[in-house]
CSV table of C-alpha atoms in Angstrom, one decimal:
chain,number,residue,atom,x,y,z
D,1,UNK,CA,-8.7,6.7,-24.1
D,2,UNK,CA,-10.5,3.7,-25.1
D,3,UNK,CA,-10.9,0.4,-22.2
D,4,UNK,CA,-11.5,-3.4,-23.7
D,5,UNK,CA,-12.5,-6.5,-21.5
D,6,UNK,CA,-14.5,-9.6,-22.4
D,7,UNK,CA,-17.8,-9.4,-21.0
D,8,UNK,CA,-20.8,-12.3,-20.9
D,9,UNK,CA,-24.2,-12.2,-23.3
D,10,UNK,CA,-24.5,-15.8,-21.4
D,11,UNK,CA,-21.9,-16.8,-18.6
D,12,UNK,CA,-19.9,-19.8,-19.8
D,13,UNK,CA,-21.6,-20.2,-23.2
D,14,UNK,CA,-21.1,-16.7,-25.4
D,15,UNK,CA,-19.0,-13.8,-24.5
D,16,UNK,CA,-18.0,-10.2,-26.1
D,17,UNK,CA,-16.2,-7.5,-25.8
D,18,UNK,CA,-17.3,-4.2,-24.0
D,19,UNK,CA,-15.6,-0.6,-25.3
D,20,UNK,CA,-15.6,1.9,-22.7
D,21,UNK,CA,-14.7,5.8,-23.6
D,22,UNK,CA,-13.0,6.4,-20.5
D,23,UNK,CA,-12.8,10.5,-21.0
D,24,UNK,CA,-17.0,10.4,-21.3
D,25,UNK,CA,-16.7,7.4,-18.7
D,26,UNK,CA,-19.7,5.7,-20.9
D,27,UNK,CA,-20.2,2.3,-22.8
D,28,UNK,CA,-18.7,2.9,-26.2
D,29,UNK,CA,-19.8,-0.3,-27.7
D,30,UNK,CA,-20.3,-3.8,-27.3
D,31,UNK,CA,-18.7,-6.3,-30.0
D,32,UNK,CA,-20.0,-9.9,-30.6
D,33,UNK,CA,-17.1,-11.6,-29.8
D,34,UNK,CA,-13.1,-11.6,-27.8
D,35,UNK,CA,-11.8,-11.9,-31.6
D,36,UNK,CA,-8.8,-9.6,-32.8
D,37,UNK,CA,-10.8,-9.0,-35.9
D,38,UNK,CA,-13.5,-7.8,-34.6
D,39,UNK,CA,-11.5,-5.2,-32.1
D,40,UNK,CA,-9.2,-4.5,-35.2
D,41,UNK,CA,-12.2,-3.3,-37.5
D,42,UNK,CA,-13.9,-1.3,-35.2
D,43,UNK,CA,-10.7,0.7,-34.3
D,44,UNK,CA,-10.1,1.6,-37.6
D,45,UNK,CA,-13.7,3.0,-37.9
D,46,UNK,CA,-12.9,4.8,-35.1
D,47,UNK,CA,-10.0,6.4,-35.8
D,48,UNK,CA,-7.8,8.7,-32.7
D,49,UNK,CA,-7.6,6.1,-29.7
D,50,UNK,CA,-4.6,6.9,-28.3
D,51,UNK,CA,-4.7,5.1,-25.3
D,52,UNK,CA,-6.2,1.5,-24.5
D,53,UNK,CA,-6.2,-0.1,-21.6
D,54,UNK,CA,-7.1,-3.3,-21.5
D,55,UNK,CA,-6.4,-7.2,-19.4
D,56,UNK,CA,-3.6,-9.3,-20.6
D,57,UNK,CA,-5.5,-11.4,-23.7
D,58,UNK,CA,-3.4,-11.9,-26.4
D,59,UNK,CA,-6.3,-11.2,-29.0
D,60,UNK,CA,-6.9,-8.1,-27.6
D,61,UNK,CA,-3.4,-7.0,-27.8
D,62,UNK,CA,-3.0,-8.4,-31.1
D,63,UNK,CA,-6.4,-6.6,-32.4
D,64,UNK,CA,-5.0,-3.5,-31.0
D,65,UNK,CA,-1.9,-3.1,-33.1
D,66,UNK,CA,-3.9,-4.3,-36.4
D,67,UNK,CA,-6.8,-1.5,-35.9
D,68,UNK,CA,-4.9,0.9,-34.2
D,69,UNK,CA,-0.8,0.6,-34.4
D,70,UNK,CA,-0.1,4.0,-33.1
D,71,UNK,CA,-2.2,3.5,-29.6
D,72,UNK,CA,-0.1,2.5,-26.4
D,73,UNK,CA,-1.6,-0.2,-24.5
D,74,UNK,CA,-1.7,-0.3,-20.7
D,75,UNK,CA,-2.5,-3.3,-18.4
D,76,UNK,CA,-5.8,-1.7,-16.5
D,77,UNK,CA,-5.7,-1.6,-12.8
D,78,UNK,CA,-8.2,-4.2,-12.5
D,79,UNK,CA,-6.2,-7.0,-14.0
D,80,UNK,CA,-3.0,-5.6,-12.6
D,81,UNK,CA,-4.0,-5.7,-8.8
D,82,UNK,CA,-5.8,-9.2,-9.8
D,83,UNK,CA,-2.5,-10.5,-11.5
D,84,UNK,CA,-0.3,-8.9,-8.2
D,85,UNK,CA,-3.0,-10.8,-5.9
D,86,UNK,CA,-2.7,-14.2,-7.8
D,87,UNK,CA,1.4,-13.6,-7.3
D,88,UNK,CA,1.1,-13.3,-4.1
D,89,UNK,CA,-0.7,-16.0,-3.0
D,90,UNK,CA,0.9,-19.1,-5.5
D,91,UNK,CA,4.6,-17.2,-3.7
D,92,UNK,CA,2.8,-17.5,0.1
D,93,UNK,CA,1.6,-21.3,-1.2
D,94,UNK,CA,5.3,-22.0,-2.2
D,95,UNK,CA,6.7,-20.6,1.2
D,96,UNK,CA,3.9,-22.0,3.2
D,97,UNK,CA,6.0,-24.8,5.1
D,98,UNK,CA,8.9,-23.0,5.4
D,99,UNK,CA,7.1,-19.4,7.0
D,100,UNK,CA,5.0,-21.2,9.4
D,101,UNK,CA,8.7,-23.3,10.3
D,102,UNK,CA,10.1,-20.1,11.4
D,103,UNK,CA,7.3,-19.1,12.8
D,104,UNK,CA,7.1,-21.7,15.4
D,105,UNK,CA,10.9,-21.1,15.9
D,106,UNK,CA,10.8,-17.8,16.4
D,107,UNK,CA,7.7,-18.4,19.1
D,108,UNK,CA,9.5,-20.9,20.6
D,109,UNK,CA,12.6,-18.8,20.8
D,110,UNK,CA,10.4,-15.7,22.4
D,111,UNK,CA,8.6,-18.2,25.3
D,112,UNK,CA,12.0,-19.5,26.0
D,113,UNK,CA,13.3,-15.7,26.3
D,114,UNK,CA,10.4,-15.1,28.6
D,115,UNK,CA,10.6,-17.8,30.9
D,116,UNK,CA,14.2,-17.4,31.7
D,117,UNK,CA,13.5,-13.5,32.6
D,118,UNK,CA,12.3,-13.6,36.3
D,119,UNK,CA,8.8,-12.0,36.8
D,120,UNK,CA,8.5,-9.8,38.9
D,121,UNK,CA,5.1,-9.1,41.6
D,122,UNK,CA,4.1,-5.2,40.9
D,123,UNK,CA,5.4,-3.2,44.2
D,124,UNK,CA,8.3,-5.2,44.6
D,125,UNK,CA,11.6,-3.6,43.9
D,126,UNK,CA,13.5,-5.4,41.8
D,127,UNK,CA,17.3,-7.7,43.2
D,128,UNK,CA,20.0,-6.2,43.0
D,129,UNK,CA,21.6,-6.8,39.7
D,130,UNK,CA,19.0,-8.3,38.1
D,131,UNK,CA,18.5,-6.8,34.6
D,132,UNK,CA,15.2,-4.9,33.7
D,133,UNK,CA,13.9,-5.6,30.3
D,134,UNK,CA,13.8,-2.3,28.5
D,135,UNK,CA,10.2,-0.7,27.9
D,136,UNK,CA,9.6,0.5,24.4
């Protein structure tokens, strides 16, 4: 079981791939560059990955089935939880306006609920047939 990301050798300028053996849970190597190619050669010097697991670039994908064709490839949890996170916020930015509508609404609707119940002072026994409000 083999993970592949993109990893800096200088933030915004040069990056490279990292190859972790995640049975050994150790660096397996570090390539020059994010480049199908590149992954694609050093799988098939390194013959037997089964599993890779890896984020959603389409040159790693791509370098996976050229250097390794047999190995199943998994989105890692990572990226998963990062691409589930991004979905939920761009749907919460689309519903904004229309939750925090209904919001207000439904505050509205619960003060006007309340202020037409009558209050009562604590020792005093309740009217006749006025209705208690049920304790949960």
């Amino acid at each position: 079981m083999l993970a592949v990301d993109d990893w800096a050798w200088r933030r915004g300028h040069r990056y490279g791939s990292i190859l972790v053996d995640l049975e050994q849970n150790r660096v397996a190597d570090l390539l020059s560059d994010r480049q199908a190619e590149t992954l694609a050669c050093w799988l098939r010097e390194h013959p037997g990955v089964e599993i890779v697991a890896r984020d959603r670039a389409g040159a790693y994908a791509d370098g996976i089935r050229q250097g390794a064709p047999d190995a199943v490839q998994v989105a890692d949890r990572w990226h998963v939880l990062r691409d589930l996170g991004d979905a939920m916020n761009a749907i919460v930015e689309r519903y904004q306006a229309g939750i925090r509508k209904v919001g207000k609404e439904m505050a509205a609707e619960a003060e006007a609920d309340s202020a037409a119940e009558p209050v009562l002072s604590v020792g005093q026994p309740p009217r006749k047939g006025a209705r208690r409000k049920p304790v949960s």
